[in-house]
PDB file of C-alpha atoms and ligand atoms in Angstrom:
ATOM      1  CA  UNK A   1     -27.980 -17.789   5.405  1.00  0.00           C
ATOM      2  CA  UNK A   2     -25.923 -21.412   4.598  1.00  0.00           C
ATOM      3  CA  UNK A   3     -22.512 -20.857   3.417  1.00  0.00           C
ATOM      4  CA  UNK A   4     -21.880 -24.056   1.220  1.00  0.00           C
ATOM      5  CA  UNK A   5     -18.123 -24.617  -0.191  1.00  0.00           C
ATOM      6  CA  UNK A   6     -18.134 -26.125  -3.739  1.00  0.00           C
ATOM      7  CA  UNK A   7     -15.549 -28.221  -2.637  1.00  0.00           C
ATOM      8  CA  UNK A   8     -13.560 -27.145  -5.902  1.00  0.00           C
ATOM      9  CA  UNK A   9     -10.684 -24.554  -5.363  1.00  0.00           C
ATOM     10  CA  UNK A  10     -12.250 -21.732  -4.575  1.00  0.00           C
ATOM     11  CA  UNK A  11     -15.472 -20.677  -4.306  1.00  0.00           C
ATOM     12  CA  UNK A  12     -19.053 -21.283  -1.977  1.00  0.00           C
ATOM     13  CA  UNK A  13     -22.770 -21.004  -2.681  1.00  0.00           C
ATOM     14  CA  UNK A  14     -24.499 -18.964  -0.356  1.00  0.00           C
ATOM     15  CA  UNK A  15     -28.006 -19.946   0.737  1.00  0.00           C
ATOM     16  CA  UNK A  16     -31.057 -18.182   1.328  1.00  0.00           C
ATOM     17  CA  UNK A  17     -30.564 -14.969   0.610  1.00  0.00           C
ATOM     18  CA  UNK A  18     -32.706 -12.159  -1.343  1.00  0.00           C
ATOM     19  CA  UNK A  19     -29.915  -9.883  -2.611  1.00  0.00           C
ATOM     20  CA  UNK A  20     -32.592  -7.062  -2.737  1.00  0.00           C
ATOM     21  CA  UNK A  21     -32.917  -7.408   1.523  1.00  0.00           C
ATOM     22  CA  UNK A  22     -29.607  -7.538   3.094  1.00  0.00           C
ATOM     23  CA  UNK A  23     -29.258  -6.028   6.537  1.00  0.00           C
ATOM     24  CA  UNK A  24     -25.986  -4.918   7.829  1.00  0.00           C
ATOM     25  CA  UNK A  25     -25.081  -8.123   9.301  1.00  0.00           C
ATOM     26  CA  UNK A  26     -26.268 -10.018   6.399  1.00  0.00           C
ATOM     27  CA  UNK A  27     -23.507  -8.016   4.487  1.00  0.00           C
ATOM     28  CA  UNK A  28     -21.013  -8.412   7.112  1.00  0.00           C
ATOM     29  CA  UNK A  29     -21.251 -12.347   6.973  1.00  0.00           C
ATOM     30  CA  UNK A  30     -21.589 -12.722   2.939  1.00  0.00           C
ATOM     31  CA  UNK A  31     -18.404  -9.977   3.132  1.00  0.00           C
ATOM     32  CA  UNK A  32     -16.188 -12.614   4.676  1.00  0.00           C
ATOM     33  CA  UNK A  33     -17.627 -15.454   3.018  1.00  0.00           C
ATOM     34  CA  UNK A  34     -16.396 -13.386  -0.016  1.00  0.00           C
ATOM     35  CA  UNK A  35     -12.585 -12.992   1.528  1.00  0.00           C
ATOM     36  CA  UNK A  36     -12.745 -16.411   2.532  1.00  0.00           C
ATOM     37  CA  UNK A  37     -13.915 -18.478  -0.665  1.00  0.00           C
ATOM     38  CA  UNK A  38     -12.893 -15.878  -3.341  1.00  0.00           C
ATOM     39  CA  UNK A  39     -15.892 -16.788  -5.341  1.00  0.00           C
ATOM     40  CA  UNK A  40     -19.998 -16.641  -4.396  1.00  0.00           C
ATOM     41  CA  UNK A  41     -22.450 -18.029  -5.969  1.00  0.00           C
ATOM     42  CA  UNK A  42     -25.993 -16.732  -5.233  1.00  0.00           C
ATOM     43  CA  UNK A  43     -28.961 -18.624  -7.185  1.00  0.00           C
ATOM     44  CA  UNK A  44     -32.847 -18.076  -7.705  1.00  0.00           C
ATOM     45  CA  UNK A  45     -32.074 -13.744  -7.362  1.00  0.00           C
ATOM     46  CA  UNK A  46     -34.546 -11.910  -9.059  1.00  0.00           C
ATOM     47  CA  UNK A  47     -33.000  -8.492  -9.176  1.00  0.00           C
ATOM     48  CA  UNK A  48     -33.448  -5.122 -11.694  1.00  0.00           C
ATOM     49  CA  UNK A  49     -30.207  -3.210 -13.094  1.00  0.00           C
ATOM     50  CA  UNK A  50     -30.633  -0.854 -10.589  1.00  0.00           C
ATOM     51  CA  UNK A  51     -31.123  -3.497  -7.858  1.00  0.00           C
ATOM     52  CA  UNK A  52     -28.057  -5.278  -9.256  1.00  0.00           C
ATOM     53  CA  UNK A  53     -26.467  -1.717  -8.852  1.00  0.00           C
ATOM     54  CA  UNK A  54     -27.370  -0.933  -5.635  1.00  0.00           C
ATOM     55  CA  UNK A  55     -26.081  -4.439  -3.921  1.00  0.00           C
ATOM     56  CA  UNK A  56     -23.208  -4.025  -5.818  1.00  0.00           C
ATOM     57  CA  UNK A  57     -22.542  -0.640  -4.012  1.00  0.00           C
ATOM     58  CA  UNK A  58     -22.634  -2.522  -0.801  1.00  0.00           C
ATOM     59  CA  UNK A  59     -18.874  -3.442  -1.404  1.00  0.00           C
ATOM     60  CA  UNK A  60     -17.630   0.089  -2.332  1.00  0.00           C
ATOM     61  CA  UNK A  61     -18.083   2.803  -5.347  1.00  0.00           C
ATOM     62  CA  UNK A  62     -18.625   1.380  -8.551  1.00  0.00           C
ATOM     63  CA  UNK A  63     -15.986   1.645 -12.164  1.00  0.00           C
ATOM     64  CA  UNK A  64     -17.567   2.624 -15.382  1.00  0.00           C
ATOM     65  CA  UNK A  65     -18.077  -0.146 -17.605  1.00  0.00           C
ATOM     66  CA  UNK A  66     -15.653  -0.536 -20.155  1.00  0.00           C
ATOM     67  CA  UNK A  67     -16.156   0.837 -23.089  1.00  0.00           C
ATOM     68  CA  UNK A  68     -17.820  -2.102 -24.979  1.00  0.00           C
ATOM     69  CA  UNK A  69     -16.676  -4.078 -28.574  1.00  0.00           C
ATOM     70  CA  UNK A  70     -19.070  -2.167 -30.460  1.00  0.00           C
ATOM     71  CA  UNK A  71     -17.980   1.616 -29.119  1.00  0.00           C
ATOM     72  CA  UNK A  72     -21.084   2.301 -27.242  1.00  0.00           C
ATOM     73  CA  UNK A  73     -21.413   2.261 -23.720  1.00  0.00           C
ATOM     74  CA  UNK A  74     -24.817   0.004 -23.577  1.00  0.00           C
ATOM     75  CA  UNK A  75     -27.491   0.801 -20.698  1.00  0.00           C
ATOM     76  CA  UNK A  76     -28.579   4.630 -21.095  1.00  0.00           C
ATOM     77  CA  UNK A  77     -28.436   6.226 -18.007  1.00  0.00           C
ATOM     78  CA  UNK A  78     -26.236   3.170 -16.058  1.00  0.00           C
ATOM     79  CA  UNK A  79     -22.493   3.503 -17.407  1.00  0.00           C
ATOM     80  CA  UNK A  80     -21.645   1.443 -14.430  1.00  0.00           C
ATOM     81  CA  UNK A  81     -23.244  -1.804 -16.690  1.00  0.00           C
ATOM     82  CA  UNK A  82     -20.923  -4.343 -18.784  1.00  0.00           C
ATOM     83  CA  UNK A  83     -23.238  -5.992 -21.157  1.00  0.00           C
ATOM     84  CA  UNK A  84     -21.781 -10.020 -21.696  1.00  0.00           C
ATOM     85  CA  UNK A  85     -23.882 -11.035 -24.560  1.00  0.00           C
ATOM     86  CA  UNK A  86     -23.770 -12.896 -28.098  1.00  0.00           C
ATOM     87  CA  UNK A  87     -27.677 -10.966 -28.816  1.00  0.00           C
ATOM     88  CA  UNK A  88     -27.788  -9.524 -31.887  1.00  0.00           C
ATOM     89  CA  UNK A  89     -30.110  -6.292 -32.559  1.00  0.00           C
ATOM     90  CA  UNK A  90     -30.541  -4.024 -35.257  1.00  0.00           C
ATOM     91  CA  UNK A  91     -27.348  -5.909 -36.882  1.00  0.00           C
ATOM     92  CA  UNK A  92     -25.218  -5.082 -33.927  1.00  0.00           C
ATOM     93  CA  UNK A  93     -24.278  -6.784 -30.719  1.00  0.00           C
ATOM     94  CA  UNK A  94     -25.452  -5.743 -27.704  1.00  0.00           C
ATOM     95  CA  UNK A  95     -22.771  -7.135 -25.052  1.00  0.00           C
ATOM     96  CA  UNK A  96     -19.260  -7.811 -25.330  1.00  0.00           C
ATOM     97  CA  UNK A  97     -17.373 -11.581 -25.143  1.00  0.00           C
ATOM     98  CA  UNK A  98     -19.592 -12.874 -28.786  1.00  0.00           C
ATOM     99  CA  UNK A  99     -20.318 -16.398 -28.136  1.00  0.00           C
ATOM    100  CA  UNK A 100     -16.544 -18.363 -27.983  1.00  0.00           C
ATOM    101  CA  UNK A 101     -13.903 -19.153 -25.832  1.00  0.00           C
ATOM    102  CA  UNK A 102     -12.945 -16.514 -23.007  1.00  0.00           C
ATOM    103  CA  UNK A 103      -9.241 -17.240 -22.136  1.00  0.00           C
ATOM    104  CA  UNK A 104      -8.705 -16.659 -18.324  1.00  0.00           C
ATOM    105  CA  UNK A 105      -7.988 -13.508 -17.002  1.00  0.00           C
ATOM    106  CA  UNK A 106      -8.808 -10.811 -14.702  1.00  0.00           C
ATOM    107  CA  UNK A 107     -11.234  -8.036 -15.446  1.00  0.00           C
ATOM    108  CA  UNK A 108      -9.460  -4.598 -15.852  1.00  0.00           C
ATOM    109  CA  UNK A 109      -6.429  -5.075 -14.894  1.00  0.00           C
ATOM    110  CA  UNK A 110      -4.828  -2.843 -17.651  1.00  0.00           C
ATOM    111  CA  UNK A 111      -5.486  -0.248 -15.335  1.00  0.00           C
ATOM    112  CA  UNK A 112      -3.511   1.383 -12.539  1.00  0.00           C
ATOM    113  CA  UNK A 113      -6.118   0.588  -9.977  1.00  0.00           C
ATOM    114  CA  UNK A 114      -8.394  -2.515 -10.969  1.00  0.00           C
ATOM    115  CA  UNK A 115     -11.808  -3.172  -9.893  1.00  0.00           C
ATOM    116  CA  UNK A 116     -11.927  -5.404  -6.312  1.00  0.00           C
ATOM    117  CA  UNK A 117     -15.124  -7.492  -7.629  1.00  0.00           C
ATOM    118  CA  UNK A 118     -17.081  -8.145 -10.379  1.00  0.00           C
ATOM    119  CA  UNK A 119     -20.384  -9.104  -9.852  1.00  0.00           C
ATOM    120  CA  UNK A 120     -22.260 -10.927 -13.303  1.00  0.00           C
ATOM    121  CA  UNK A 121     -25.726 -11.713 -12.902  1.00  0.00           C
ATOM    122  CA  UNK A 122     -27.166 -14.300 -15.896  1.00  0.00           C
ATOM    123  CA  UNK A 123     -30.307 -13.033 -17.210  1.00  0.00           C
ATOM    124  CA  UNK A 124     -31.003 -15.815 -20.412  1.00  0.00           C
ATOM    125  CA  UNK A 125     -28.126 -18.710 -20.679  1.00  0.00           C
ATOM    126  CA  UNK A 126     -27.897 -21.411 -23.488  1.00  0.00           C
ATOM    127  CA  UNK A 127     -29.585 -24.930 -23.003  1.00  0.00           C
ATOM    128  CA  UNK A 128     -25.440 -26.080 -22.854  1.00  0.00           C
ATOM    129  CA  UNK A 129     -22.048 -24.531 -22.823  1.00  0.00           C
ATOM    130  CA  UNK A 130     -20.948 -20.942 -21.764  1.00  0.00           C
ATOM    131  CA  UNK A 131     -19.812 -22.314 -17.858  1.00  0.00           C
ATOM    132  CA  UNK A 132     -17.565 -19.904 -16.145  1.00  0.00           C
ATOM    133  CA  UNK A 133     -14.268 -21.363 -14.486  1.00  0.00           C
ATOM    134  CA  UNK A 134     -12.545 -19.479 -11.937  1.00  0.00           C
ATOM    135  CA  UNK A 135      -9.523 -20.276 -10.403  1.00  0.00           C
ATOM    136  CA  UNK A 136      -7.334 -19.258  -7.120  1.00  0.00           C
ATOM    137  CA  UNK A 137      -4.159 -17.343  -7.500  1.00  0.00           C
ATOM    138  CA  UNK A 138      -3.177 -18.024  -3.906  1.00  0.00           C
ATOM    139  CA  UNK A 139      -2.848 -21.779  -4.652  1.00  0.00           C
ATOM    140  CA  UNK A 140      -1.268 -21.102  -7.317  1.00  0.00           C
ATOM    141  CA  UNK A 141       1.209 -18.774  -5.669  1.00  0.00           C
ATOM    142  CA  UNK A 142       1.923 -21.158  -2.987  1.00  0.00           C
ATOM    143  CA  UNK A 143       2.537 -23.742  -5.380  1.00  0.00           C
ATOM    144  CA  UNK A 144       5.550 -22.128  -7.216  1.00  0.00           C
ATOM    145  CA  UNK A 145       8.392 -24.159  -6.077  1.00  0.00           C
ATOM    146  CA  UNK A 146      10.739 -21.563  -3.504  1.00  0.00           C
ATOM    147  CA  UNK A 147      13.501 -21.258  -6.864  1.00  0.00           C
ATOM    148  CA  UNK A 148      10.457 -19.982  -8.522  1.00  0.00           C
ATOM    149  CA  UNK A 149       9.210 -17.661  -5.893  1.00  0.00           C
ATOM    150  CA  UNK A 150      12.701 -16.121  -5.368  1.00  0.00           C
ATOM    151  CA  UNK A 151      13.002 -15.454  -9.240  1.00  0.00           C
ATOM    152  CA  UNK A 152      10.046 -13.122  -9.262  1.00  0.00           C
ATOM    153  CA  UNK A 153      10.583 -11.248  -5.956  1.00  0.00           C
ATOM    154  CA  UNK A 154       9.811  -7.728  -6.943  1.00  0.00           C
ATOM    155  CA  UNK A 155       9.679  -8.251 -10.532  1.00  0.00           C
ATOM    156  CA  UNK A 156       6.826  -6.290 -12.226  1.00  0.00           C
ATOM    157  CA  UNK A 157       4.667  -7.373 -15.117  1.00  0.00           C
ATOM    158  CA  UNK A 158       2.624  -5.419 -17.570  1.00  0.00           C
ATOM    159  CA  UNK A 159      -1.230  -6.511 -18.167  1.00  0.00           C
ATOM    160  CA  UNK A 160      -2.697  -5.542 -21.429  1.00  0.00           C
ATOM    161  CA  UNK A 161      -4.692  -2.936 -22.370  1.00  0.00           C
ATOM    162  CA  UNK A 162      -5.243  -4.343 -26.267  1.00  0.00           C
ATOM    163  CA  UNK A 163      -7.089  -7.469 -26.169  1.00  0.00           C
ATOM    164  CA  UNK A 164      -9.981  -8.375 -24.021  1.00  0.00           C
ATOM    165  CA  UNK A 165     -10.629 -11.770 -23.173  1.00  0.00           C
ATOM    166  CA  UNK A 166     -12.642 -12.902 -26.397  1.00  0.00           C
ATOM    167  CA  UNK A 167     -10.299 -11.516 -28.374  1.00  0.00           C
ATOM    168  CA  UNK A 168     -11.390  -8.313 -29.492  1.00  0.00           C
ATOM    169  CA  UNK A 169      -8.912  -4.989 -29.617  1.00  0.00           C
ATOM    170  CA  UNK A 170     -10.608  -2.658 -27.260  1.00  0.00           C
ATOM    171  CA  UNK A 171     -11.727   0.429 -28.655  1.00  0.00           C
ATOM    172  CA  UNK A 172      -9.083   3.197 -29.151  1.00  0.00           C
ATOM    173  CA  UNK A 173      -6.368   1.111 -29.235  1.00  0.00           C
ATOM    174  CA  UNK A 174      -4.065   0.198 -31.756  1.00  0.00           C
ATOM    175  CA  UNK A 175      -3.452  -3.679 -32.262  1.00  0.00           C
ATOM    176  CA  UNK A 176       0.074  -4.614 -31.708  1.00  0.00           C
ATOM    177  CA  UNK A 177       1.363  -8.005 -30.597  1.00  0.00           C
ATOM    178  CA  UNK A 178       4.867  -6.930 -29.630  1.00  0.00           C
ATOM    179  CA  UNK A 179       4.183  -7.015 -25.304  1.00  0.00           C
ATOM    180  CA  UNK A 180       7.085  -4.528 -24.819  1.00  0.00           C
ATOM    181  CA  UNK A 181       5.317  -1.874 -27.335  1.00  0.00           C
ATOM    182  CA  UNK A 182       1.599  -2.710 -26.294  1.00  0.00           C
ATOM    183  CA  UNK A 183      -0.477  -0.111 -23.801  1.00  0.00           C
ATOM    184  CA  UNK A 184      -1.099  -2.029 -20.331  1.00  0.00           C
ATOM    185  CA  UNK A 185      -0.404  -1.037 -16.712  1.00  0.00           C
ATOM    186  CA  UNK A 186       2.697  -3.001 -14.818  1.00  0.00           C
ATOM    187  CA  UNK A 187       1.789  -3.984 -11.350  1.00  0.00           C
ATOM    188  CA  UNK A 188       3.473  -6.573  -9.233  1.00  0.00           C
ATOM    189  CA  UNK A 189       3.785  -9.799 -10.017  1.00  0.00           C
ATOM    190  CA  UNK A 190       3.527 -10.705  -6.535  1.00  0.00           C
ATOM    191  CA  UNK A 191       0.452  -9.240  -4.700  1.00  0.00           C
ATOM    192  CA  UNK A 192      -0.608  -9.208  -1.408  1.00  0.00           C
ATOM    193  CA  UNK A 193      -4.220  -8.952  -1.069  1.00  0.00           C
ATOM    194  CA  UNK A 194      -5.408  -5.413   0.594  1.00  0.00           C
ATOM    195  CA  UNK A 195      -7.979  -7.169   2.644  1.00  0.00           C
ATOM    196  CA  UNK A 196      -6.775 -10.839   3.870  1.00  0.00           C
ATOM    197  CA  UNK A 197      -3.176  -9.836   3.312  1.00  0.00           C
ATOM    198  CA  UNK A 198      -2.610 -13.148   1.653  1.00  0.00           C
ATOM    199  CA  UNK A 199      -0.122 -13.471  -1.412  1.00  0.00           C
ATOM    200  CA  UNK A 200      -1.233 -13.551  -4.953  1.00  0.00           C
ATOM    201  CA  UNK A 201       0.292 -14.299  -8.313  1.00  0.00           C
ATOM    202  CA  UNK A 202      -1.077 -11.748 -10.327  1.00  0.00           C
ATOM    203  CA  UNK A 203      -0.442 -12.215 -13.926  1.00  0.00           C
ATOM    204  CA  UNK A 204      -4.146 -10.775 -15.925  1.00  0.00           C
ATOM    205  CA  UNK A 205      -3.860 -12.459 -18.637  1.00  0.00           C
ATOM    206  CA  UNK A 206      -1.050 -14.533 -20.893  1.00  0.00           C
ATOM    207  CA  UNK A 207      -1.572 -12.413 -23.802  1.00  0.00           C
ATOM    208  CA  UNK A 208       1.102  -9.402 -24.515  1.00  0.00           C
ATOM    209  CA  UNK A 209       2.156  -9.855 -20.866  1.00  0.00           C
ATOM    210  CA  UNK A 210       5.516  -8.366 -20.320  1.00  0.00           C
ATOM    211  CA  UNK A 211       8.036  -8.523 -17.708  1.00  0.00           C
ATOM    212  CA  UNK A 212       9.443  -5.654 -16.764  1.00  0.00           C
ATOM    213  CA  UNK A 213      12.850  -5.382 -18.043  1.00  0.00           C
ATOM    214  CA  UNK A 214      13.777  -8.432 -19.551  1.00  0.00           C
ATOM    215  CA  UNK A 215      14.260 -10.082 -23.072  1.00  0.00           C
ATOM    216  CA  UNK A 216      11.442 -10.483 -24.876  1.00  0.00           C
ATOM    217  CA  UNK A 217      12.572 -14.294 -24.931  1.00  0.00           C
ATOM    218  CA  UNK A 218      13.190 -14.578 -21.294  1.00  0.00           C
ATOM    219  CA  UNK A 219      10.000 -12.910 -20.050  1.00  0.00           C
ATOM    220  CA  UNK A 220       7.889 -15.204 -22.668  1.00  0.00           C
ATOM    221  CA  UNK A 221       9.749 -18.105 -20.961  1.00  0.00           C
ATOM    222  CA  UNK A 222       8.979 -17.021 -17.725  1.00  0.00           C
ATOM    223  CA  UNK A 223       5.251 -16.093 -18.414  1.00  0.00           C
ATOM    224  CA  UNK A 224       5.031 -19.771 -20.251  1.00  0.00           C
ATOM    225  CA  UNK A 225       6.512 -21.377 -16.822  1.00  0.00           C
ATOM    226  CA  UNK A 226       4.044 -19.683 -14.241  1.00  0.00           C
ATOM    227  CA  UNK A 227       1.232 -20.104 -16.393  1.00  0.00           C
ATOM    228  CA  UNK A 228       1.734 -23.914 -16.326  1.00  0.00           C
ATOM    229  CA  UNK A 229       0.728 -23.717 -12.567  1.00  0.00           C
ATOM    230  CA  UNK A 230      -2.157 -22.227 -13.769  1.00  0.00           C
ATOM    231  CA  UNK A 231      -3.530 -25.239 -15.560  1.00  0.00           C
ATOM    232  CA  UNK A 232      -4.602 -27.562 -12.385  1.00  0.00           C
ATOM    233  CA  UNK A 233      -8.258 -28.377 -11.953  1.00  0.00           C
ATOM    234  CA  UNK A 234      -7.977 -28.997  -7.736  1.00  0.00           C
ATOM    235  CA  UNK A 235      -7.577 -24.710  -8.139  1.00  0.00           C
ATOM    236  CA  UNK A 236     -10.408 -24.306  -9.998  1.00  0.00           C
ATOM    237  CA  UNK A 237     -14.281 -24.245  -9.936  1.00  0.00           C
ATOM    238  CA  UNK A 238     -16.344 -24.154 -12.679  1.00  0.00           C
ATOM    239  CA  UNK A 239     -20.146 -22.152 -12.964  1.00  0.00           C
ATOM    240  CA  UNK A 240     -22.974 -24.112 -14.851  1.00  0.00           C
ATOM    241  CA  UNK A 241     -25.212 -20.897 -15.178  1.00  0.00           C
ATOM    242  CA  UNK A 242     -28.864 -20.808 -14.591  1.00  0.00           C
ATOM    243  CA  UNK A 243     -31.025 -17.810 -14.652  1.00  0.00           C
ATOM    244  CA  UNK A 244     -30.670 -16.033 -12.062  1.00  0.00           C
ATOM    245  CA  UNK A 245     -27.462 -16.635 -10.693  1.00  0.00           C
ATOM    246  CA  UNK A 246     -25.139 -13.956  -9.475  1.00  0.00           C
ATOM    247  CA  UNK A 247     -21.974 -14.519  -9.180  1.00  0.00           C
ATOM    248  CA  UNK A 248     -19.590 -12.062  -7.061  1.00  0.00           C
ATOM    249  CA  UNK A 249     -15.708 -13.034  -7.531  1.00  0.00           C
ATOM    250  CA  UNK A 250     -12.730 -11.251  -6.119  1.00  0.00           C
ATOM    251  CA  UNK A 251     -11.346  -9.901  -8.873  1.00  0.00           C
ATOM    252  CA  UNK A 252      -7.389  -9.358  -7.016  1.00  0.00           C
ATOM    253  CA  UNK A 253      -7.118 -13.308  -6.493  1.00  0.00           C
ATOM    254  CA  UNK A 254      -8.825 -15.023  -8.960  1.00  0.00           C
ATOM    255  CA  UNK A 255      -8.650 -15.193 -12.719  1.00  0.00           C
ATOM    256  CA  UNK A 256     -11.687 -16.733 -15.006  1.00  0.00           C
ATOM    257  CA  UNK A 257     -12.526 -17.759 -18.486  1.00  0.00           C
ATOM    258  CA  UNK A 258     -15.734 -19.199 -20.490  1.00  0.00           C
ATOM    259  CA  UNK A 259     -16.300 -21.815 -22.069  1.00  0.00           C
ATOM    260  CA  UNK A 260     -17.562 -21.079 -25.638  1.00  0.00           C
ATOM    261  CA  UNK A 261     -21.200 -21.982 -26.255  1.00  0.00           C
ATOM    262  CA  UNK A 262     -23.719 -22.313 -29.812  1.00  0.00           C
ATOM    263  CA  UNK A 263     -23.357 -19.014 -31.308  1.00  0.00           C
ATOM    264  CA  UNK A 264     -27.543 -19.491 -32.416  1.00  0.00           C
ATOM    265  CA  UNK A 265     -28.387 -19.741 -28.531  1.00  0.00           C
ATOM    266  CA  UNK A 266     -28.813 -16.534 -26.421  1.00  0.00           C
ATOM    267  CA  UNK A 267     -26.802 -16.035 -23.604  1.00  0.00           C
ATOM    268  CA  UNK A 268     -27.286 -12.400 -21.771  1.00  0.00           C
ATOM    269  CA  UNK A 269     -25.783 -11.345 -18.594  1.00  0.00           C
ATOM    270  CA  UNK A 270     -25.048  -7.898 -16.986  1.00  0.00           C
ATOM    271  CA  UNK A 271     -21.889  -7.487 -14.773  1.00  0.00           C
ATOM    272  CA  UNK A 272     -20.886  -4.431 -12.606  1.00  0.00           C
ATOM    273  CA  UNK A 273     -17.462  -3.838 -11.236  1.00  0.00           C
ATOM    274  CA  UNK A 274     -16.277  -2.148  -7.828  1.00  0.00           C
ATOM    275  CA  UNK A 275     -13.306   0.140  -7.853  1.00  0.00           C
ATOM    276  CA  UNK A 276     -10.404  -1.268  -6.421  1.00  0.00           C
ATOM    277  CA  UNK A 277      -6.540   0.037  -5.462  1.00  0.00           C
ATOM    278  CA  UNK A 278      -3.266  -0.217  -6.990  1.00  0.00           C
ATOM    279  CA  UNK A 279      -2.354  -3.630  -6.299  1.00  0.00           C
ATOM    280  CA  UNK A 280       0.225  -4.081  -3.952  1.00  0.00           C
ATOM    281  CA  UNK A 281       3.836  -5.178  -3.824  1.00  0.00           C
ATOM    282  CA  UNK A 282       3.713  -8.108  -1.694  1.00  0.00           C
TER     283      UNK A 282
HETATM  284  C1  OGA B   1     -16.876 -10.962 -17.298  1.00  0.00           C
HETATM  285  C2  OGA B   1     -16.521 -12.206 -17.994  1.00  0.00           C
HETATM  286  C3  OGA B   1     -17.375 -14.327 -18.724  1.00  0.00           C
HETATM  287  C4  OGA B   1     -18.708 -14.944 -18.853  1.00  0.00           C
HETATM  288  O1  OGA B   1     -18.070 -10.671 -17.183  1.00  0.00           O
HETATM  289  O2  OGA B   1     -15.962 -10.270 -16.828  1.00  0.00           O
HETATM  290  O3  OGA B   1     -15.377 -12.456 -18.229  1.00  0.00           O
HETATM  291  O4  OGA B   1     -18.830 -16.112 -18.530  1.00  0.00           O
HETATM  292  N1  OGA B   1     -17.546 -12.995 -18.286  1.00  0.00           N
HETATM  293  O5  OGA B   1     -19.634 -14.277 -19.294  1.00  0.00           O
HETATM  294 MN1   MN B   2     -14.061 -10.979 -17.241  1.00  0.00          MN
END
């Protein structure tokens, strides 16, 4: 196994590997290589849902699949499958995210205790478009200036539970875009990661973010300011997708979007999430 840094912001490609034949070890090195480039990018995999499953069980229990755009729940018999596709069949979707622009964010974070890791495995991908980015929250933490990082010292923020990253209202919810009336979970803005015990900025996603307790004005303000430090390419690596690919993020300190891609192309990839903790105050 070759552990290969992108030499982006975050993230490695790990070489030859079969994900379906991972010894104890094995799992123990990719593991760190996990805690230690956020990101991992495994190519030329050949794996089932259920083999997809079962590696992803490696890291812990696995989180139902949300509840996708159309209603339905999408593999019968594996709930713990997110469907990411623009297919169309029998006049209906059969994946989440359509075919534009993903704005960055974290995956389930509108929940008291978010999945750890995703793990999204490309089955067909588009001749162009439809890259992932991800991009490290402890670089951006650590790049707050120190007035910053006093300012939100044990301030807590709400992550939305409306919108998902394409856009959509997730089922069961009423729209609203007022942050202070939307559903969401509020978790620290300030995280320190459960495993490497590293500091995070954890912020979700911009939309109908709220900080707890102030103006609507101020916390918009706020938001507006730390998300600037989110816009810096040297923290950020980007995915060109082939078939094949799996790639395992850590969900806790990372965010990601997509790029969008030709709506007539097919682009179909299956994701599984591991249950996480309550994130906590760092
Ligand atoms: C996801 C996600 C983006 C993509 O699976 O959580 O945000 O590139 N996917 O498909
Ligand atoms: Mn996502």
């Amino acid at each position: 196994m070759e552990i290969l840094p992108t030499g982006g912001g975050l993230g490695a490609q790990v070489c030859g590997v079969d994900l379906r034949h991972i010894g104890d070890s094995g799992f123990a090195e990719i593991r760190q290589a996990w805690f230690d480039n956020l990101v991992l990018l495994f190519r030329g995999q050949t794996l089932t849902d259920a083999e997809l499953i079962v590696f992803s069980k490696r890291f812990g229990a696995l989180d139902l699949a949300p509840i996708q755009e159309t209603g339905r729940r999408f593999v019968d018999g594996l709930p713990e499958l997110y469907v990411v596709s623009n297919v169309m069949k029998n006049g209906e979707p059969i994946g989440s995210l359509g075919s534009g622009d993903a704005v960055w964010h974290t995956d389930m974070s509108y929940l008291p205790e978010p999945p750890k890791a995703s793990l999204l495995y490309a089955l067909e991908i588009p001749p162009t478009g439809g890259d992932t980015g991800f991009i490290n929250m402890y670089s951006v933490y650590e790049a707050l200036p120190d007035r910053l990082k006093q300012r939100i010292a044990g301030v807590r923020i709400k992550h939305d539970g409306t919108y998902n990253s394409g856009g959509y209202v997730r089922q069961g919810v009423t729209a609203t875009d007022d942050p202070r009336a939307a559903p969401g979970e509020y978790h620290p803005l300030v995280c320190t990661h459960p495993d490497t015990g590293r500091r995070m900025l954890y912020l979700g996603r911009r939309r109908n973010a709220y900080l707890e307790n102030l103006d609507l004005a101020e916390s918009e303000a706020l938001l507006d300011e730390l998300w600037s430090y989110c816009d810096r390419d040297d923290f950020a690596w980007y995915n060109r997708w082939k078939v094949g690919d799996l790639v395992l993020w850590d969900n806790r300190c990372t965010m990601h979007r997509r790029d969008s891609f030709d709506p007539n192309s097919r682009r179909v990839m299956h994701r599984t999430q591991v249950k996480g903790v309550s994130p906590p105050a760092a």
